[in-house]
């Protein structure tokens, strides 16, 4: 990082250097590992610069303040949701994903209910969810793993069912719209289709030639599922 240039400034410089390019880097996508890294300036950069992908992975882990303290996460549920609100106000059609853990040592039914409520309120486009298991060099190693495996499994399935319903609803809202897709591979299901991602990280499958891989195309969304969209090419490549 150049002296005196913070991360939002670096994104601005990259966007300026890549402006007008039709080959090479089409999008700049980054991940943040902790909500403390999501500064107002970084949110503004995501909303302002064309080459910056409109997607953020913002791990929350739990919706319970009590469990967040035990995890040593140094933020609260309300503080996290305020970040999400500001992000969505500033970055149009931003895609949001997260990580969630169920069955952390000492997690009560109320703690789990708080995680379910947060998932509803944040309305993620996708997430990764896990049953708790001990990891080296973490604060949780000092806690006794008291949650029975069958309870962890039931909570995980309940959380994943909720997210399946949320994703299905959100993806259905894309039907009839035209989106810009960066083509990156063949579809997972059939070699007759190719696949890519929108700036907000939705997966889009459509019929097309492998020569489109690495290009930007406009795709009209004709149908949707819980995990991906399907459409037809309107224009491109570029």
mmCIF file of C-alpha atoms in Angstrom:
data_model
loop_
_atom_site.group_PDB
_atom_site.id
_atom_site.type_symbol
_atom_site.label_atom_id
_atom_site.label_comp_id
_atom_site.label_asym_id
_atom_site.label_seq_id
_atom_site.Cartn_x
_atom_site.Cartn_y
_atom_site.Cartn_z
ATOM 1 C CA UNK A 1 0.000 0.000 0.000
ATOM 2 C CA UNK A 2 1.472 3.376 -0.987
ATOM 3 C CA UNK A 3 2.356 5.694 1.914
ATOM 4 C CA UNK A 4 -0.650 7.726 3.055
ATOM 5 C CA UNK A 5 -3.160 5.718 1.004
ATOM 6 C CA UNK A 6 -5.839 3.857 2.960
ATOM 7 C CA UNK A 7 -7.955 1.014 1.559
ATOM 8 C CA UNK A 8 -10.838 3.196 0.276
ATOM 9 C CA UNK A 9 -8.232 5.421 -1.385
ATOM 10 C CA UNK A 10 -6.617 2.389 -2.966
ATOM 11 C CA UNK A 11 -9.980 1.323 -4.405
ATOM 12 C CA UNK A 12 -10.450 4.797 -5.861
ATOM 13 C CA UNK A 13 -7.014 4.729 -7.488
ATOM 14 C CA UNK A 14 -7.621 1.267 -8.963
ATOM 15 C CA UNK A 15 -11.005 2.343 -10.308
ATOM 16 C CA UNK A 16 -9.456 5.426 -11.934
ATOM 17 C CA UNK A 17 -6.611 3.431 -13.482
ATOM 18 C CA UNK A 18 -9.000 0.822 -14.901
ATOM 19 C CA UNK A 19 -11.674 3.273 -16.100
ATOM 20 C CA UNK A 20 -12.510 2.813 -19.749
ATOM 21 C CA UNK A 21 -10.753 -0.550 -20.085
ATOM 22 C CA UNK A 22 -12.690 -3.179 -22.034
ATOM 23 C CA UNK A 23 -10.139 -5.955 -21.566
ATOM 24 C CA UNK A 24 -8.290 -7.193 -18.509
ATOM 25 C CA UNK A 25 -9.732 -6.566 -15.049
ATOM 26 C CA UNK A 26 -13.491 -6.013 -15.273
ATOM 27 C CA UNK A 27 -14.338 -5.937 -11.566
ATOM 28 C CA UNK A 28 -12.540 -5.517 -8.272
ATOM 29 C CA UNK A 29 -14.060 -7.731 -5.606
ATOM 30 C CA UNK A 30 -12.840 -7.830 -2.020
ATOM 31 C CA UNK A 31 -13.787 -9.451 1.262
ATOM 32 C CA UNK A 32 -13.830 -7.966 4.732
ATOM 33 C CA UNK A 33 -13.138 -10.269 7.643
ATOM 34 C CA UNK A 34 -14.658 -8.155 10.431
ATOM 35 C CA UNK A 35 -17.387 -5.502 10.713
ATOM 36 C CA UNK A 36 -14.842 -3.080 12.245
ATOM 37 C CA UNK A 37 -13.209 -2.854 8.797
ATOM 38 C CA UNK A 38 -16.393 -1.526 7.175
ATOM 39 C CA UNK A 39 -15.767 2.204 7.556
ATOM 40 C CA UNK A 40 -18.058 4.954 6.196
ATOM 41 C CA UNK A 41 -15.347 5.774 3.640
ATOM 42 C CA UNK A 42 -15.255 2.168 2.435
ATOM 43 C CA UNK A 43 -19.039 2.110 2.050
ATOM 44 C CA UNK A 44 -18.862 5.350 0.047
ATOM 45 C CA UNK A 45 -16.150 3.858 -2.182
ATOM 46 C CA UNK A 46 -18.302 0.821 -2.938
ATOM 47 C CA UNK A 47 -21.177 3.074 -3.943
ATOM 48 C CA UNK A 48 -19.126 5.515 -6.010
ATOM 49 C CA UNK A 49 -16.712 3.552 -8.199
ATOM 50 C CA UNK A 50 -17.905 1.590 -11.229
ATOM 51 C CA UNK A 51 -15.226 -1.130 -11.169
ATOM 52 C CA UNK A 52 -15.819 -2.049 -7.500
ATOM 53 C CA UNK A 53 -18.138 -5.050 -7.204
ATOM 54 C CA UNK A 54 -21.362 -4.307 -5.336
ATOM 55 C CA UNK A 55 -21.045 -7.239 -2.964
ATOM 56 C CA UNK A 56 -19.749 -7.610 0.560
ATOM 57 C CA UNK A 57 -19.145 -10.633 2.771
ATOM 58 C CA UNK A 58 -19.661 -9.369 6.321
ATOM 59 C CA UNK A 59 -19.375 -12.170 8.911
ATOM 60 C CA UNK A 60 -21.593 -11.768 11.961
ATOM 61 C CA UNK A 61 -21.377 -15.289 13.537
ATOM 62 C CA UNK A 62 -24.328 -14.815 15.931
ATOM 63 C CA UNK A 63 -27.327 -12.559 16.505
ATOM 64 C CA UNK A 64 -26.993 -12.724 20.285
ATOM 65 C CA UNK A 65 -25.001 -10.005 22.055
ATOM 66 C CA UNK A 66 -24.243 -12.428 24.879
ATOM 67 C CA UNK A 67 -22.741 -14.972 22.470
ATOM 68 C CA UNK A 68 -20.889 -12.241 20.555
ATOM 69 C CA UNK A 69 -19.204 -11.214 23.816
ATOM 70 C CA UNK A 70 -18.206 -14.819 24.493
ATOM 71 C CA UNK A 71 -16.823 -15.004 20.944
ATOM 72 C CA UNK A 72 -14.773 -11.858 21.619
ATOM 73 C CA UNK A 73 -16.244 -10.197 18.525
ATOM 74 C CA UNK A 74 -16.252 -6.578 19.867
ATOM 75 C CA UNK A 75 -19.466 -5.425 18.217
ATOM 76 C CA UNK A 76 -23.179 -5.673 19.004
ATOM 77 C CA UNK A 77 -26.164 -6.900 17.065
ATOM 78 C CA UNK A 78 -27.569 -3.364 16.755
ATOM 79 C CA UNK A 79 -24.218 -1.947 15.641
ATOM 80 C CA UNK A 80 -23.917 -4.612 12.980
ATOM 81 C CA UNK A 81 -27.443 -4.004 11.673
ATOM 82 C CA UNK A 82 -26.750 -0.252 11.496
ATOM 83 C CA UNK A 83 -23.781 -1.032 9.241
ATOM 84 C CA UNK A 84 -26.032 -3.174 7.034
ATOM 85 C CA UNK A 85 -28.609 -0.367 6.849
ATOM 86 C CA UNK A 86 -25.978 2.215 5.866
ATOM 87 C CA UNK A 87 -24.493 -0.137 3.287
ATOM 88 C CA UNK A 88 -27.861 -0.697 1.612
ATOM 89 C CA UNK A 89 -28.703 3.009 1.691
ATOM 90 C CA UNK A 90 -25.429 3.884 -0.054
ATOM 91 C CA UNK A 91 -24.753 0.995 -2.457
ATOM 92 C CA UNK A 92 -27.678 0.352 -4.794
ATOM 93 C CA UNK A 93 -28.696 -3.338 -5.091
ATOM 94 C CA UNK A 94 -25.712 -4.418 -2.984
ATOM 95 C CA UNK A 95 -25.343 -8.156 -2.395
ATOM 96 C CA UNK A 96 -24.671 -9.174 1.218
ATOM 97 C CA UNK A 97 -23.412 -12.490 2.558
ATOM 98 C CA UNK A 98 -22.222 -13.614 5.976
ATOM 99 C CA UNK A 99 -21.054 -16.465 8.231
ATOM 100 C CA UNK A 100 -23.219 -17.828 11.052
ATOM 101 C CA UNK A 101 -22.448 -20.389 13.753
ATOM 102 C CA UNK A 102 -25.019 -22.342 15.770
ATOM 103 C CA UNK A 103 -24.403 -24.318 18.939
ATOM 104 C CA UNK A 104 -21.633 -22.149 20.395
ATOM 105 C CA UNK A 105 -20.909 -23.221 23.994
ATOM 106 C CA UNK A 106 -23.695 -22.000 26.258
ATOM 107 C CA UNK A 107 -26.023 -20.971 23.388
ATOM 108 C CA UNK A 108 -29.584 -20.991 24.739
ATOM 109 C CA UNK A 109 -32.840 -21.180 22.806
ATOM 110 C CA UNK A 110 -33.133 -17.405 23.233
ATOM 111 C CA UNK A 111 -29.639 -16.906 21.815
ATOM 112 C CA UNK A 112 -30.500 -19.044 18.809
ATOM 113 C CA UNK A 113 -33.793 -17.180 18.348
ATOM 114 C CA UNK A 114 -31.786 -13.930 18.248
ATOM 115 C CA UNK A 115 -29.676 -15.364 15.417
ATOM 116 C CA UNK A 116 -32.812 -16.367 13.505
ATOM 117 C CA UNK A 117 -34.240 -12.863 13.995
ATOM 118 C CA UNK A 118 -31.023 -11.256 12.759
ATOM 119 C CA UNK A 119 -31.026 -13.451 9.640
ATOM 120 C CA UNK A 120 -34.595 -12.326 8.909
ATOM 121 C CA UNK A 121 -33.787 -8.655 9.470
ATOM 122 C CA UNK A 122 -30.510 -8.625 7.526
ATOM 123 C CA UNK A 123 -32.143 -10.633 4.694
ATOM 124 C CA UNK A 124 -28.872 -11.974 3.298
ATOM 125 C CA UNK A 125 -28.447 -12.861 -0.347
ATOM 126 C CA UNK A 126 -26.488 -15.915 0.804
ATOM 127 C CA UNK A 127 -24.578 -17.184 3.805
ATOM 128 C CA UNK A 128 -22.293 -19.894 5.108
ATOM 129 C CA UNK A 129 -23.584 -21.637 8.226
ATOM 130 C CA UNK A 130 -21.838 -24.059 10.534
ATOM 131 C CA UNK A 131 -22.290 -26.130 13.660
ATOM 132 C CA UNK A 132 -19.821 -25.032 16.330
ATOM 133 C CA UNK A 133 -16.690 -27.127 16.725
ATOM 134 C CA UNK A 134 -13.534 -26.171 18.674
ATOM 135 C CA UNK A 135 -10.771 -24.380 16.765
ATOM 136 C CA UNK A 136 -7.166 -23.888 17.918
ATOM 137 C CA UNK A 137 -6.149 -20.488 19.293
ATOM 138 C CA UNK A 138 -9.701 -19.220 19.818
ATOM 139 C CA UNK A 139 -11.373 -17.864 22.948
ATOM 140 C CA UNK A 140 -13.957 -20.641 22.725
ATOM 141 C CA UNK A 141 -11.397 -23.277 23.744
ATOM 142 C CA UNK A 142 -11.851 -22.145 27.340
ATOM 143 C CA UNK A 143 -15.580 -23.013 27.224
ATOM 144 C CA UNK A 144 -17.060 -26.468 27.709
ATOM 145 C CA UNK A 145 -18.901 -27.616 24.564
ATOM 146 C CA UNK A 146 -22.242 -28.274 26.256
ATOM 147 C CA UNK A 147 -24.643 -28.257 23.295
ATOM 148 C CA UNK A 148 -25.619 -31.808 22.246
ATOM 149 C CA UNK A 149 -24.832 -32.656 18.594
ATOM 150 C CA UNK A 150 -28.497 -33.321 17.793
ATOM 151 C CA UNK A 151 -29.462 -29.820 19.033
ATOM 152 C CA UNK A 152 -26.722 -28.242 16.911
ATOM 153 C CA UNK A 153 -27.974 -30.155 13.879
ATOM 154 C CA UNK A 154 -31.627 -29.151 14.401
ATOM 155 C CA UNK A 155 -30.677 -25.499 14.844
ATOM 156 C CA UNK A 156 -28.526 -25.550 11.730
ATOM 157 C CA UNK A 157 -31.312 -27.092 9.649
ATOM 158 C CA UNK A 158 -33.825 -24.543 10.945
ATOM 159 C CA UNK A 159 -31.482 -21.662 10.092
ATOM 160 C CA UNK A 160 -30.756 -23.058 6.635
ATOM 161 C CA UNK A 161 -34.471 -23.535 5.931
ATOM 162 C CA UNK A 162 -35.071 -19.887 6.804
ATOM 163 C CA UNK A 163 -32.270 -18.778 4.498
ATOM 164 C CA UNK A 164 -33.528 -21.005 1.667
ATOM 165 C CA UNK A 165 -36.889 -19.205 1.864
ATOM 166 C CA UNK A 166 -35.258 -15.756 1.983
ATOM 167 C CA UNK A 167 -32.982 -16.499 -0.986
ATOM 168 C CA UNK A 168 -35.828 -17.953 -3.026
ATOM 169 C CA UNK A 169 -37.888 -14.797 -2.473
ATOM 170 C CA UNK A 170 -35.017 -12.427 -3.203
ATOM 171 C CA UNK A 171 -33.926 -14.285 -6.331
ATOM 172 C CA UNK A 172 -37.496 -14.335 -7.647
ATOM 173 C CA UNK A 173 -37.430 -10.532 -7.558
ATOM 174 C CA UNK A 174 -34.709 -10.591 -10.251
ATOM 175 C CA UNK A 175 -37.024 -12.253 -12.791
ATOM 176 C CA UNK A 176 -37.747 -9.984 -15.756
ATOM 177 C CA UNK A 177 -34.748 -7.734 -15.124
ATOM 178 C CA UNK A 178 -31.605 -7.446 -17.255
ATOM 179 C CA UNK A 179 -28.281 -7.762 -15.444
ATOM 180 C CA UNK A 180 -24.625 -7.421 -16.390
ATOM 181 C CA UNK A 181 -22.834 -10.743 -15.921
ATOM 182 C CA UNK A 182 -19.108 -11.427 -15.848
ATOM 183 C CA UNK A 183 -18.894 -14.922 -17.381
ATOM 184 C CA UNK A 184 -16.411 -17.126 -15.532
ATOM 185 C CA UNK A 185 -17.109 -20.823 -16.196
ATOM 186 C CA UNK A 186 -19.389 -23.540 -17.476
ATOM 187 C CA UNK A 187 -22.538 -24.173 -15.460
ATOM 188 C CA UNK A 188 -22.177 -26.763 -12.692
ATOM 189 C CA UNK A 189 -25.204 -28.684 -13.976
ATOM 190 C CA UNK A 190 -24.632 -28.905 -17.725
ATOM 191 C CA UNK A 191 -21.873 -28.175 -20.220
ATOM 192 C CA UNK A 192 -24.543 -26.728 -22.533
ATOM 193 C CA UNK A 193 -24.742 -23.636 -20.321
ATOM 194 C CA UNK A 194 -22.182 -21.137 -19.114
ATOM 195 C CA UNK A 195 -22.222 -19.273 -15.833
ATOM 196 C CA UNK A 196 -21.155 -15.991 -14.336
ATOM 197 C CA UNK A 197 -21.865 -13.513 -11.586
ATOM 198 C CA UNK A 198 -23.522 -10.153 -11.320
ATOM 199 C CA UNK A 199 -21.671 -7.325 -9.606
ATOM 200 C CA UNK A 200 -23.720 -8.138 -6.493
ATOM 201 C CA UNK A 201 -22.539 -11.784 -6.695
ATOM 202 C CA UNK A 202 -25.704 -13.555 -7.875
ATOM 203 C CA UNK A 203 -24.859 -16.652 -9.921
ATOM 204 C CA UNK A 204 -26.457 -16.567 -13.391
ATOM 205 C CA UNK A 205 -26.610 -19.560 -15.758
ATOM 206 C CA UNK A 206 -27.519 -19.234 -19.442
ATOM 207 C CA UNK A 207 -27.002 -20.829 -22.845
ATOM 208 C CA UNK A 208 -23.832 -19.598 -24.506
ATOM 209 C CA UNK A 209 -20.512 -20.428 -26.098
ATOM 210 C CA UNK A 210 -17.370 -20.980 -24.002
ATOM 211 C CA UNK A 211 -15.816 -18.100 -25.941
ATOM 212 C CA UNK A 212 -17.840 -15.755 -23.733
ATOM 213 C CA UNK A 213 -15.882 -16.803 -20.639
ATOM 214 C CA UNK A 214 -13.963 -13.783 -19.374
ATOM 215 C CA UNK A 215 -16.325 -11.238 -20.940
ATOM 216 C CA UNK A 216 -19.233 -9.075 -19.777
ATOM 217 C CA UNK A 217 -22.676 -9.800 -21.218
ATOM 218 C CA UNK A 218 -26.186 -8.530 -20.494
ATOM 219 C CA UNK A 219 -28.578 -11.297 -19.488
ATOM 220 C CA UNK A 220 -32.351 -11.150 -19.098
ATOM 221 C CA UNK A 221 -33.411 -13.214 -16.078
ATOM 222 C CA UNK A 222 -36.187 -15.629 -17.026
ATOM 223 C CA UNK A 223 -36.408 -17.817 -13.929
ATOM 224 C CA UNK A 224 -34.850 -18.280 -10.509
ATOM 225 C CA UNK A 225 -34.087 -20.780 -7.780
ATOM 226 C CA UNK A 226 -32.836 -20.540 -4.218
ATOM 227 C CA UNK A 227 -29.177 -20.568 -5.238
ATOM 228 C CA UNK A 228 -28.973 -19.165 -8.765
ATOM 229 C CA UNK A 229 -30.684 -17.339 -11.613
ATOM 230 C CA UNK A 230 -31.255 -18.453 -15.209
ATOM 231 C CA UNK A 231 -31.595 -16.249 -18.271
ATOM 232 C CA UNK A 232 -30.801 -15.506 -21.889
ATOM 233 C CA UNK A 233 -28.151 -13.256 -23.421
ATOM 234 C CA UNK A 234 -29.427 -9.859 -24.593
ATOM 235 C CA UNK A 235 -26.158 -8.246 -25.665
ATOM 236 C CA UNK A 236 -22.397 -8.656 -25.437
ATOM 237 C CA UNK A 237 -19.666 -9.590 -25.188
ATOM 238 C CA UNK A 238 -17.633 -6.568 -24.224
#
